[in-house]
Coordinates of C-alpha atoms in Angstrom, one line a residue:
Chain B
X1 CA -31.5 19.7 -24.7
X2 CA -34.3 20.8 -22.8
X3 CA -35.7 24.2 -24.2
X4 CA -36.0 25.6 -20.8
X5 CA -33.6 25.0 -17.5
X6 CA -35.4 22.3 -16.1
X7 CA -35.6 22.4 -11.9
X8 CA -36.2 19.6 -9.1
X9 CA -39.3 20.3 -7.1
X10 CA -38.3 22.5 -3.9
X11 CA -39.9 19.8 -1.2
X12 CA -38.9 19.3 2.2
X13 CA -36.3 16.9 1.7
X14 CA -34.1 18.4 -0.7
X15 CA -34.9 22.9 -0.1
X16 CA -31.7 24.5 1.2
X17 CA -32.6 26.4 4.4
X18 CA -29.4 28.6 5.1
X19 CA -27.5 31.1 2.5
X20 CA -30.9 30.3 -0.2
X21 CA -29.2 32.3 -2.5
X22 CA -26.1 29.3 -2.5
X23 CA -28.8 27.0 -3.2
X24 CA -29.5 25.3 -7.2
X25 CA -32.3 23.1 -8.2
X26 CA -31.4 23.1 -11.4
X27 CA -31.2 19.7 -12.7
X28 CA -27.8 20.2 -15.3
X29 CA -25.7 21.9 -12.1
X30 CA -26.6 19.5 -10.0
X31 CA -26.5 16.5 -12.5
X32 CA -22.8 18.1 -13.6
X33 CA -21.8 18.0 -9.9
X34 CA -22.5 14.6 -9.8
X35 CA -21.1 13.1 -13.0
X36 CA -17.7 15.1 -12.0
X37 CA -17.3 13.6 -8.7
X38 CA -15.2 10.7 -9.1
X39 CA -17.0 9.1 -6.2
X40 CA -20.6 9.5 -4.8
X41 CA -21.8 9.0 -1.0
X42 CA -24.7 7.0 -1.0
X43 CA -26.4 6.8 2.4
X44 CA -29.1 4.2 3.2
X45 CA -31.0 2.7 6.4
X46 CA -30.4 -1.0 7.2
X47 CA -33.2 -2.7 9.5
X48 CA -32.5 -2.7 13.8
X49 CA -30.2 -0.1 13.1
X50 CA -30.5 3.5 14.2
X51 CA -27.0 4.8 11.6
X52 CA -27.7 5.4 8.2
X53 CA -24.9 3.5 6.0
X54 CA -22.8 5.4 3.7
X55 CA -20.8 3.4 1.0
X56 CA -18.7 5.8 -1.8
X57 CA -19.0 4.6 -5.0
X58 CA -19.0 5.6 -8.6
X59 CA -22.0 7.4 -10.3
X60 CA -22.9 8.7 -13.7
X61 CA -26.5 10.4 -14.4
X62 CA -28.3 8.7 -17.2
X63 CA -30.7 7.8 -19.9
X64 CA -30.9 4.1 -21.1
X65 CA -34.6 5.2 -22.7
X66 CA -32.6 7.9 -24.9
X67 CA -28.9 7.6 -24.1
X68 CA -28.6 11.2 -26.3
X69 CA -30.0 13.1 -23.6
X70 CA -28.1 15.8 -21.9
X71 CA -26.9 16.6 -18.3
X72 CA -29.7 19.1 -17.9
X73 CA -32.6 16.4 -18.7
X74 CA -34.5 14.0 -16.8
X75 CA -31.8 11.2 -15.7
X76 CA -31.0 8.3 -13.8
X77 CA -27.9 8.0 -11.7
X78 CA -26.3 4.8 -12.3
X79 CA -24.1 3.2 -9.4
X80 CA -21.4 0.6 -9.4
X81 CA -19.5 -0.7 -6.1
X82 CA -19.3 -2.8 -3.5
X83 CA -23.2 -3.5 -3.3
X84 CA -23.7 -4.9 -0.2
X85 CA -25.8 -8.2 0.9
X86 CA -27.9 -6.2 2.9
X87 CA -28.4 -3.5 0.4
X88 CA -28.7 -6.6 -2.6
X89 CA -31.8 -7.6 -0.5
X90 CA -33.0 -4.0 0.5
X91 CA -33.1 -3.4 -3.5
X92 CA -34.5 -6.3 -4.7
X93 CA -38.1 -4.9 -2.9
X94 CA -38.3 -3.5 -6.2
X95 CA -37.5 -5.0 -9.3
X96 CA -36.2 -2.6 -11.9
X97 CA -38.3 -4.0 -14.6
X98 CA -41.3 -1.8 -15.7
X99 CA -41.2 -0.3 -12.1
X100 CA -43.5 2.3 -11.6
X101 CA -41.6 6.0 -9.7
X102 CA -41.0 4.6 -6.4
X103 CA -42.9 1.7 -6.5
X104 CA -40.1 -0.3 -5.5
X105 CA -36.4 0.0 -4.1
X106 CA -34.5 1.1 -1.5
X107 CA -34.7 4.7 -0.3
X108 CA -31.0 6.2 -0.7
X109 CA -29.8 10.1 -0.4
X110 CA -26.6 10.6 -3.0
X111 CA -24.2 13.4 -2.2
X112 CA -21.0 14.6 -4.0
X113 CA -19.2 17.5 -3.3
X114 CA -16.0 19.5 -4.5
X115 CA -14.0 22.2 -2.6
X116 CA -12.6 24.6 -5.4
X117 CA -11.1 26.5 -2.4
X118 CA -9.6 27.8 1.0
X119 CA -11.4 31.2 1.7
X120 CA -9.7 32.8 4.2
X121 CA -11.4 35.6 5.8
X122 CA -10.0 38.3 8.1
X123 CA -11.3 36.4 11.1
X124 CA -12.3 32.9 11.0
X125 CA -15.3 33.3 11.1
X126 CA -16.3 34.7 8.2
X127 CA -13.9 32.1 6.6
X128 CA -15.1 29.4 4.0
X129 CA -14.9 27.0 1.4
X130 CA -15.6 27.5 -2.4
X131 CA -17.5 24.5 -3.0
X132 CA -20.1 22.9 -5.4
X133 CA -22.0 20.2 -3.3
X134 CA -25.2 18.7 -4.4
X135 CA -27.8 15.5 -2.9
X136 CA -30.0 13.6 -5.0
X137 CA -32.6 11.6 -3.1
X138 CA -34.5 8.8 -5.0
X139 CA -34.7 4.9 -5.5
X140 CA -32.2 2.5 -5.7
X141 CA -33.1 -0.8 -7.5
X142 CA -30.4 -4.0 -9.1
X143 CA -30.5 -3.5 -12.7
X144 CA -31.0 -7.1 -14.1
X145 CA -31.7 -5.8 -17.9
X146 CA -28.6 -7.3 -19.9
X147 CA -28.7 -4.4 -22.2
X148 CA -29.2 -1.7 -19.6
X149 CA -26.2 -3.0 -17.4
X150 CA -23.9 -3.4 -20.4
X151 CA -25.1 0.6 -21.1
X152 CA -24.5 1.7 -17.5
X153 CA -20.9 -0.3 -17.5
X154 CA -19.9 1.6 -20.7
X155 CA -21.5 5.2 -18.9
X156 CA -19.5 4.3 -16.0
X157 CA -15.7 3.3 -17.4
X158 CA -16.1 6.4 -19.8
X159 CA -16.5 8.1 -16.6
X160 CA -12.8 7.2 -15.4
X161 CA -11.3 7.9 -18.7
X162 CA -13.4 8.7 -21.7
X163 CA -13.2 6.3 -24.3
X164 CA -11.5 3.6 -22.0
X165 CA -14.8 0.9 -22.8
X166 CA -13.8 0.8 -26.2
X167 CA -9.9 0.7 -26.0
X168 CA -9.9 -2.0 -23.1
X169 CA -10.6 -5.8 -23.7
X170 CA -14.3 -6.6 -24.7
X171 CA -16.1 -8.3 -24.8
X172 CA -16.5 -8.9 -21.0
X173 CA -16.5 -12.6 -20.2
X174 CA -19.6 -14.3 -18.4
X175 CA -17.8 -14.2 -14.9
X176 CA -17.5 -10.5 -15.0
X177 CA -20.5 -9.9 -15.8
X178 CA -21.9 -12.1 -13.4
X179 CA -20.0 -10.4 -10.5
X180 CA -20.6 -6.5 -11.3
X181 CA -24.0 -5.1 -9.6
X182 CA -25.3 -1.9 -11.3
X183 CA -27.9 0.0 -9.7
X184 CA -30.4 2.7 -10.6
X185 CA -31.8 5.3 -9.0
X186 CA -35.0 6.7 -10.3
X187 CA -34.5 10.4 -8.8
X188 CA -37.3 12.3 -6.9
X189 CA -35.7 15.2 -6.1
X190 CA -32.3 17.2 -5.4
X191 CA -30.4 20.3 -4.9
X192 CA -27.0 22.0 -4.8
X193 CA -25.4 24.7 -3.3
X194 CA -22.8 26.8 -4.2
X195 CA -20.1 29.3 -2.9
X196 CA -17.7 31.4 -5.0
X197 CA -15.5 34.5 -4.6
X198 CA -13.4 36.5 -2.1
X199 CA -13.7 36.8 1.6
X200 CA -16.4 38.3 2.6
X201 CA -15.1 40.1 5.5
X202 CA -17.1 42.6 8.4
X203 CA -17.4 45.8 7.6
X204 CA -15.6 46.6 11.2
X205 CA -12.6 44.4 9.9
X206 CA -12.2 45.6 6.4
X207 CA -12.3 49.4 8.3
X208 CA -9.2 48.2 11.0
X209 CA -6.1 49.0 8.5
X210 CA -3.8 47.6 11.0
X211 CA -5.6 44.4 10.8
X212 CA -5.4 44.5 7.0
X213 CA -1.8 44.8 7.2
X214 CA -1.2 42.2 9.2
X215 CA -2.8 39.3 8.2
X216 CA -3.5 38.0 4.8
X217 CA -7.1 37.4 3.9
X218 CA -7.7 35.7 -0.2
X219 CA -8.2 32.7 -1.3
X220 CA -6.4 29.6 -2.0
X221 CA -7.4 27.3 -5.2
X222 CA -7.9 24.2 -4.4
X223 CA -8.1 21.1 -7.0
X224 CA -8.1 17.3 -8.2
X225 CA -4.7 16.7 -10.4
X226 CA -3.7 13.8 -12.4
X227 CA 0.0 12.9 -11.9
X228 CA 1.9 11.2 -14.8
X229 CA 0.7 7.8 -15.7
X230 CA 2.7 4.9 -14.1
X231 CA 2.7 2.2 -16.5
X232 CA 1.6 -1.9 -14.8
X233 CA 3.8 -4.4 -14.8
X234 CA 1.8 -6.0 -17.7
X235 CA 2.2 -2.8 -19.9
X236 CA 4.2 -2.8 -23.1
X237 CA 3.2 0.5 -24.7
X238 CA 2.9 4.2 -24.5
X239 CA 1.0 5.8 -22.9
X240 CA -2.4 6.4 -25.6
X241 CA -3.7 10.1 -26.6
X242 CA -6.3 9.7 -25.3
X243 CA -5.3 9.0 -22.1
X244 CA -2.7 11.5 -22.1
X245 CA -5.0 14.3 -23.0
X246 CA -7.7 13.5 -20.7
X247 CA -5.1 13.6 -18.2
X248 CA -3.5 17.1 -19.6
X249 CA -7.5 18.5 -20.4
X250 CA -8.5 17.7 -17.2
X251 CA -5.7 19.4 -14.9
X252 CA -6.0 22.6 -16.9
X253 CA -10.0 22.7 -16.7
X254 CA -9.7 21.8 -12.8
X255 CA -7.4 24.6 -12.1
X256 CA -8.8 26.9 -14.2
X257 CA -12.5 26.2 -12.1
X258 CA -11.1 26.7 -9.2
X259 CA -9.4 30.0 -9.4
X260 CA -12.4 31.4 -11.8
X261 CA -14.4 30.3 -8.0
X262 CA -12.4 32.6 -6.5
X263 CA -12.3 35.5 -9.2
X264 CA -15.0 35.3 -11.4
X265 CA -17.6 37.0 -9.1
X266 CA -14.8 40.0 -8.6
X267 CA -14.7 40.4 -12.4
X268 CA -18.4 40.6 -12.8
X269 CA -18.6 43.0 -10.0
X270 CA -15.9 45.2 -11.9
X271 CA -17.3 44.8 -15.5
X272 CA -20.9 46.0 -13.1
X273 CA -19.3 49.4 -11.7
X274 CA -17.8 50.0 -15.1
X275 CA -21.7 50.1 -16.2
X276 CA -22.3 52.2 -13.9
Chain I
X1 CA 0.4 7.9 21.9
X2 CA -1.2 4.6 23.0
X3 CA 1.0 1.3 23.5
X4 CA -1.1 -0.7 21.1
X5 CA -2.7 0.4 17.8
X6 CA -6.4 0.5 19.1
X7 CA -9.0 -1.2 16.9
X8 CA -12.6 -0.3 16.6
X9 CA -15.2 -3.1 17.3
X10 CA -16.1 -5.4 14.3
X11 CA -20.2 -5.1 14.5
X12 CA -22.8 -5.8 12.3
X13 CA -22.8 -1.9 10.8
X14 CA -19.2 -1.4 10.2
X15 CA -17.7 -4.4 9.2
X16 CA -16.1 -4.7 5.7
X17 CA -18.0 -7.4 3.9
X18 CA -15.8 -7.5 0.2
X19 CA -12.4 -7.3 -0.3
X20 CA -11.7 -7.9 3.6
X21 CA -7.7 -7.3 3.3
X22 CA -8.9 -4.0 2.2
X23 CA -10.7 -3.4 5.7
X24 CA -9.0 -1.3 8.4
X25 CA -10.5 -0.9 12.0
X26 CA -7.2 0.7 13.1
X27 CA -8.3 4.3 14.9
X28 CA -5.1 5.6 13.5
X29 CA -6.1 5.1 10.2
X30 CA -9.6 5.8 10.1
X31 CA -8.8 9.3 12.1
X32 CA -5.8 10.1 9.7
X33 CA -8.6 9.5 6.4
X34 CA -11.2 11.6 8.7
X35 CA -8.4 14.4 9.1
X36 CA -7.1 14.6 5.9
X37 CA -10.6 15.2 4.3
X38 CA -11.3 18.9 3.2
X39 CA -14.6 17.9 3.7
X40 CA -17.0 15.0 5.6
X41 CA -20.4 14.0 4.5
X42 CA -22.6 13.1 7.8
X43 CA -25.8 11.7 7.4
X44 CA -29.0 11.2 9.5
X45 CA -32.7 10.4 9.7
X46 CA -35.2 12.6 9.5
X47 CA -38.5 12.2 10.6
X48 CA -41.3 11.4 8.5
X49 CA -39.0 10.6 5.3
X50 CA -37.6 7.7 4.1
X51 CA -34.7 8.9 2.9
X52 CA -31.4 10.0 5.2
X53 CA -30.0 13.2 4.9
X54 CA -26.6 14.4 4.2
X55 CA -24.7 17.8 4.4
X56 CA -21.0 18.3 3.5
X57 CA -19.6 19.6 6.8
X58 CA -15.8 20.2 8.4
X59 CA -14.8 17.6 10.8
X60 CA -11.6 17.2 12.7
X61 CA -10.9 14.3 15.3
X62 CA -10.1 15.7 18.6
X63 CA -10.7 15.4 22.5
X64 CA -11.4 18.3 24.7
X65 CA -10.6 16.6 28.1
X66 CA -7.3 15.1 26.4
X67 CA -6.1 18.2 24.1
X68 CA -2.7 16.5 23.3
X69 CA -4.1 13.1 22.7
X70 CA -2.8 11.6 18.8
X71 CA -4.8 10.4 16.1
X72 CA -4.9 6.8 17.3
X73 CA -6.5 7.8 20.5
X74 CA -10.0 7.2 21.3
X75 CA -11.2 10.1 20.3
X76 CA -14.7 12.3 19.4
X77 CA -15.1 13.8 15.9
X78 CA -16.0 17.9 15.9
X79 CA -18.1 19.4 13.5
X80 CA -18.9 22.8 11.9
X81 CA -20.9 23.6 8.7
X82 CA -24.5 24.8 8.3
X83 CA -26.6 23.0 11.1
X84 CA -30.4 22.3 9.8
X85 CA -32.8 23.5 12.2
X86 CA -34.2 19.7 11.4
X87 CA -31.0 18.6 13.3
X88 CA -30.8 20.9 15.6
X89 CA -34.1 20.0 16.8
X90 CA -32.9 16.3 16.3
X91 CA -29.3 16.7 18.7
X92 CA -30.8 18.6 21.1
X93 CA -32.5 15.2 22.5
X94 CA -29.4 15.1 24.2
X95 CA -27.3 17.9 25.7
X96 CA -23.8 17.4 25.6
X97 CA -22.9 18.2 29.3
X98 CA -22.3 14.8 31.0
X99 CA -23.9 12.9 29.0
X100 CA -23.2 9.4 28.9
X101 CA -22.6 7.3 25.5
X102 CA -25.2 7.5 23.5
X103 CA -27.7 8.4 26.1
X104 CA -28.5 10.8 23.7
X105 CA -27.9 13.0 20.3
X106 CA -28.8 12.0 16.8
X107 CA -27.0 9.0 15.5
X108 CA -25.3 10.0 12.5
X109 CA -22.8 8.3 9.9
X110 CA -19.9 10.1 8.4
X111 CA -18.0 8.9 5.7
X112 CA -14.5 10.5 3.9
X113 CA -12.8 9.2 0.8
X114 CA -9.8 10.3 -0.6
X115 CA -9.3 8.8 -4.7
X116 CA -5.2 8.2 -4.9
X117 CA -5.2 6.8 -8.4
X118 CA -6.9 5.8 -11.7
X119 CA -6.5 2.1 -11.8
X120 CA -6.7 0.9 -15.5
X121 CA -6.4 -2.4 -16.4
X122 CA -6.6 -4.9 -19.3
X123 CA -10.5 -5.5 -18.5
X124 CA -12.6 -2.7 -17.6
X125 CA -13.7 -4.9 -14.8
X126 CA -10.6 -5.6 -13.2
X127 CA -10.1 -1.6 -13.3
X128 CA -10.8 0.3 -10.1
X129 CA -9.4 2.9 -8.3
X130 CA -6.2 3.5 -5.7
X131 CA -8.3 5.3 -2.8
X132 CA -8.7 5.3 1.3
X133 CA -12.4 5.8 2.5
X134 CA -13.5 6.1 6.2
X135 CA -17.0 5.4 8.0
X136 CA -17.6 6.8 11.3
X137 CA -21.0 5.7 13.5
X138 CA -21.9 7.7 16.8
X139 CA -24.4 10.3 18.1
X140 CA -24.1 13.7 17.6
X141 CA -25.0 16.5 20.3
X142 CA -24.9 20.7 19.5
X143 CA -21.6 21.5 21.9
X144 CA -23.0 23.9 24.8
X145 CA -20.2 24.3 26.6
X146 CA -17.9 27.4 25.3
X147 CA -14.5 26.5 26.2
X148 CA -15.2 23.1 24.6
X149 CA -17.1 25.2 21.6
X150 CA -13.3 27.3 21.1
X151 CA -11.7 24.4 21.4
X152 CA -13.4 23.3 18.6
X153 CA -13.6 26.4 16.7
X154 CA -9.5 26.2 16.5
X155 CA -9.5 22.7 15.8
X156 CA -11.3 23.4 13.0
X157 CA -9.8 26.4 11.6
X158 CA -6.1 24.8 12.0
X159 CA -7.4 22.5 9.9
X160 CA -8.1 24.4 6.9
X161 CA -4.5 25.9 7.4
X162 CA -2.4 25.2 10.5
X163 CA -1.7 28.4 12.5
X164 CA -4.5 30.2 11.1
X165 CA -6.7 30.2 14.7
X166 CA -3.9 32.2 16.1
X167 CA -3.1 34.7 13.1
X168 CA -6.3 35.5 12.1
X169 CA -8.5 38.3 14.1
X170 CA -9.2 37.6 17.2
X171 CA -11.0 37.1 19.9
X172 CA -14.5 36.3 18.5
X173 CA -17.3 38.4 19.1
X174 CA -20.7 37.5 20.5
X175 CA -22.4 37.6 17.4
X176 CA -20.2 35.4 15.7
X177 CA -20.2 33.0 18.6
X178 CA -23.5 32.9 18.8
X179 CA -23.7 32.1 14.8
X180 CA -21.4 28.8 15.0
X181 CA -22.8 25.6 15.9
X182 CA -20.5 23.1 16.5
X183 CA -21.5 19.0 16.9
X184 CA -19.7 16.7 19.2
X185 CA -19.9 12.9 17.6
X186 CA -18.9 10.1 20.5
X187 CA -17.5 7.8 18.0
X188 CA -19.8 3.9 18.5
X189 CA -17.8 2.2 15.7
X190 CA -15.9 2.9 12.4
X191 CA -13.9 0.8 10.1
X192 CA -11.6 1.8 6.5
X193 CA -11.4 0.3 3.3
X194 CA -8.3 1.3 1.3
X195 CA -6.7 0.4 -2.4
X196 CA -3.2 0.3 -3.1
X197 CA -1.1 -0.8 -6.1
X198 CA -1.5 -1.6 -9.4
X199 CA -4.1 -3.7 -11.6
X200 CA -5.0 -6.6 -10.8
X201 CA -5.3 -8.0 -14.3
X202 CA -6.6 -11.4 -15.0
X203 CA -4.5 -14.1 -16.3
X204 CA -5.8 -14.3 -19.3
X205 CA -5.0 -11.1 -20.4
X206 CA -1.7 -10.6 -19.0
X207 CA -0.9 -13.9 -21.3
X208 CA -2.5 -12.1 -24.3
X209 CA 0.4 -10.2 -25.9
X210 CA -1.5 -8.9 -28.8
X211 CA -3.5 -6.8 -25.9
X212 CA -1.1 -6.2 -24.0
X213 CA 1.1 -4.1 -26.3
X214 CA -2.6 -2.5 -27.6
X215 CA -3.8 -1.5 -24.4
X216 CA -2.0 0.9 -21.8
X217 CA -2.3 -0.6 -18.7
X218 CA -1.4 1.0 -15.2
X219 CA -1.9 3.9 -12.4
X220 CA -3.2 7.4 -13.3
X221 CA -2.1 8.7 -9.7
X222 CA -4.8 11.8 -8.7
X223 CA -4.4 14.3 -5.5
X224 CA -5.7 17.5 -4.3
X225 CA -3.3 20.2 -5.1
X226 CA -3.8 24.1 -4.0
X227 CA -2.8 26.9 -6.4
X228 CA -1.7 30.0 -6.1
X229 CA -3.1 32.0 -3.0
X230 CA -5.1 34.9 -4.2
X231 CA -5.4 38.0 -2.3
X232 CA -8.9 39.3 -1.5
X233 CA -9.8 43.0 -1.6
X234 CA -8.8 43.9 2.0
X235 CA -5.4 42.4 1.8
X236 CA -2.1 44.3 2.0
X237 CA 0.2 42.1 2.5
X238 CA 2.4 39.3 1.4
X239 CA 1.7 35.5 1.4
X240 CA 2.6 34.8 5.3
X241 CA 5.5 31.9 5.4
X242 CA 3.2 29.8 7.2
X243 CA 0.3 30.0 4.2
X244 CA 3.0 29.5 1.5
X245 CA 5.0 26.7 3.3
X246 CA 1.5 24.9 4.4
X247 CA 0.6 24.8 0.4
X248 CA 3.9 24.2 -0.8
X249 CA 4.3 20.9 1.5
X250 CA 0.7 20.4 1.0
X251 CA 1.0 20.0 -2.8
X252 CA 4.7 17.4 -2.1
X253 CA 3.2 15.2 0.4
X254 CA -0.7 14.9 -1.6
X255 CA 1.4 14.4 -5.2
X256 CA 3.8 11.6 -3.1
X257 CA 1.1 9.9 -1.7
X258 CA -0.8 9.4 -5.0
X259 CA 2.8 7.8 -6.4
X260 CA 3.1 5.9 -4.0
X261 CA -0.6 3.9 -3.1
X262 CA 0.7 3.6 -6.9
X263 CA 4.2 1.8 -6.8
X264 CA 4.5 1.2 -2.7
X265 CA 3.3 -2.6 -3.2
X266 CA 5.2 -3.2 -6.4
X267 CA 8.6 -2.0 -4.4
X268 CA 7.8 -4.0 -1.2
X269 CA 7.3 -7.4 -3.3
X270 CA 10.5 -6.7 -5.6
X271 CA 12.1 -6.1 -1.8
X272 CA 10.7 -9.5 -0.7
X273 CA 11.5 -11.4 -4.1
X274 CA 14.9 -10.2 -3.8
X275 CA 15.1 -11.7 -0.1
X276 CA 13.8 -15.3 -1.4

């Protein structure tokens, strides 16, 4: 663990213009983001087109150098999907081997982004979402090193369900490996932005009691649940612990998140005046 | 409600390159994925960097000159969220009064993804995920025009809960017209990709008992589920029907469609083996 919060550089690219006190540069909330996000939008340019392409895939920040190191470090994200022929090519401008920062690869913008609620405001608009968004922008090479892919295959199944590498079949055969692509993108910079809490409604709204009375203004948790696991038709066993707490874990940690979004900033505000 | 289901053009930037019986050009389809999506991501060039750009915004399919138009219309995608001065700068190469396609705006790509299910198989690499994903390419213009701005600004709040446009205070005042930017995308191309059923496991394994009664193999369905409204500060009132019912079938349909990207396939072949 880093002994201080390390930040991205606030640059052009990546420095939040509007709400600035919503906006994060530190690297473990926006690297936590990410690596919660079942899927990633990567965005990229193609040649003789004027649209960016966006492909969702899944990402995991990284270390292959030191694998110990923690979300709020230096990282990689690693990327597996569909890797297109054009962005196959695109990548292979740089090779990932030895590559100096940006020497190489294909210029891609990563974004990921949860809604932890429906804040509805006396009028709509002062309405919003509780959210945790973030954007990494960097360079996207093919991995090629056997060791490295076999590192970001394991980063990325754990990322599904921990511990699934090492329960499922291994060894993988030379056919799979042959057909996954990993990439890696060496980060240049990123940020996030945040909303929690209550409405925050106009003064002349809160003040018009008949208003108040009338329509309901809170907010509404919003969250990712896991249903209960539906066995394959090739299954012949219950289903694991491991499986089955990940699945319980996770449903109470989501739901908890999002109604702490909505409250938490009311409870600080109440433990403040009782300073006072 | 059109008499045929209306495709999108196959071109070079949209069309689905892997997995092509998982590629949908369908409007209805893409429009119901762009709909359904708390959030969009859109993503443009900006000058001088290599990298694209992308900000989380609202979006809801809709067409001002045919209000009552369905989702597998021809249709233009409305936006709201925080508009960078960057891209207003960038949209405002072409008004949106009049204009002809693509005579002008910024072209833009937005992309949606909804994750139905954890697919785990046998292999890690025959694991994936149950999902539906949608691309959208067009050029975005700022809206100038303010009945086609309200138009949008209900659009939009209806879909964060249905009704609420007409519930909530009302009319807006100039300042908080003035405050909302709204983008109009005229929609070039688009195309789906969407996952159903269960693994896919390889032959190989499904023969090898000894793993198959060691590892659990199957759908971990996943969906967006809203909790518990909770009042802000200025309310005084109860939950409104039309809050609680919109959660409340919300949370049934979300939690059924997960199941069912799950078993669907497996109950439509046991259908069709049962007609051989």
């Amino acid at each position: 663990m880093p002994r201080v919060e390390l930040e991205y550089p606030k640059e052009a690219v990546n420095s939040v213009k509007r709400s600035s006190d919503r906006g994060v540069y530190a690297l473990r909330t926006i690297h936590q983001i990410i690596n919660s996000s079942r899927l990633v939008h990567v965005s990229f340019n193609v040649p003789d087109s004027p649209f960016p392409v966006t492909l969702p895939m899944i990402g995991q920040m990284g270390s292959f150098a030191r694998p110990s190191a923690d979300e709020g470090d230096v990282l990689d994200l690693y990327l597996h999907g569909y890797v297109s022929a054009r962005m196959t090519n695109l990548s292979r401008k740089g090779t990932s081997d030895g590559q100096e920062d940006g020497a190489g690869g294909i210029p891609v913008c990563i974004s990921a982004s949860h809604v932890d609620g429906l804040v509805l405001a006396l009028s709509p608009f002062a309405s919003s979402y509780n959210y945790r968004s973030a954007v990494l922008f960097g360079y996207a090479v093919l991995v090629s090193d056997e060791e490295e892919r076999l590192y970001a295959m394991e980063l990325i199944t754990d990322s599904v369900v921990p511990g699934r590498w090492r329960d499922a079949r291994g060894p993988p055969t030379p056919a799979e490996l042959q057909s996954t692509s990993i990439l890696r993108v060496r980060v240049k910079s990123g940020s996030a932005k945040v909303r929690v809490g209550e409405p925050h409604d106009e003064a002349r709204d809160t003040a018009d009691a008949e208003l108040c009375a009338r329509v309901w203004s809170g907010v509404v948790p919003v969250h990712e649940t896991f249903g209960e696991p539906i066995p394959g038709p090739s299954n012949s066993r219950a289903v694991p612990t491991y499986i089955r707490d990940y699945v319980k874990d996770t449903n109470e940690v989501s739901a908890e998140t999002a109604v702490q979004a909505a409250v938490e900033p009311l409870k600080k505000e109440k433990a403040k005046e009782s300073d006072d």
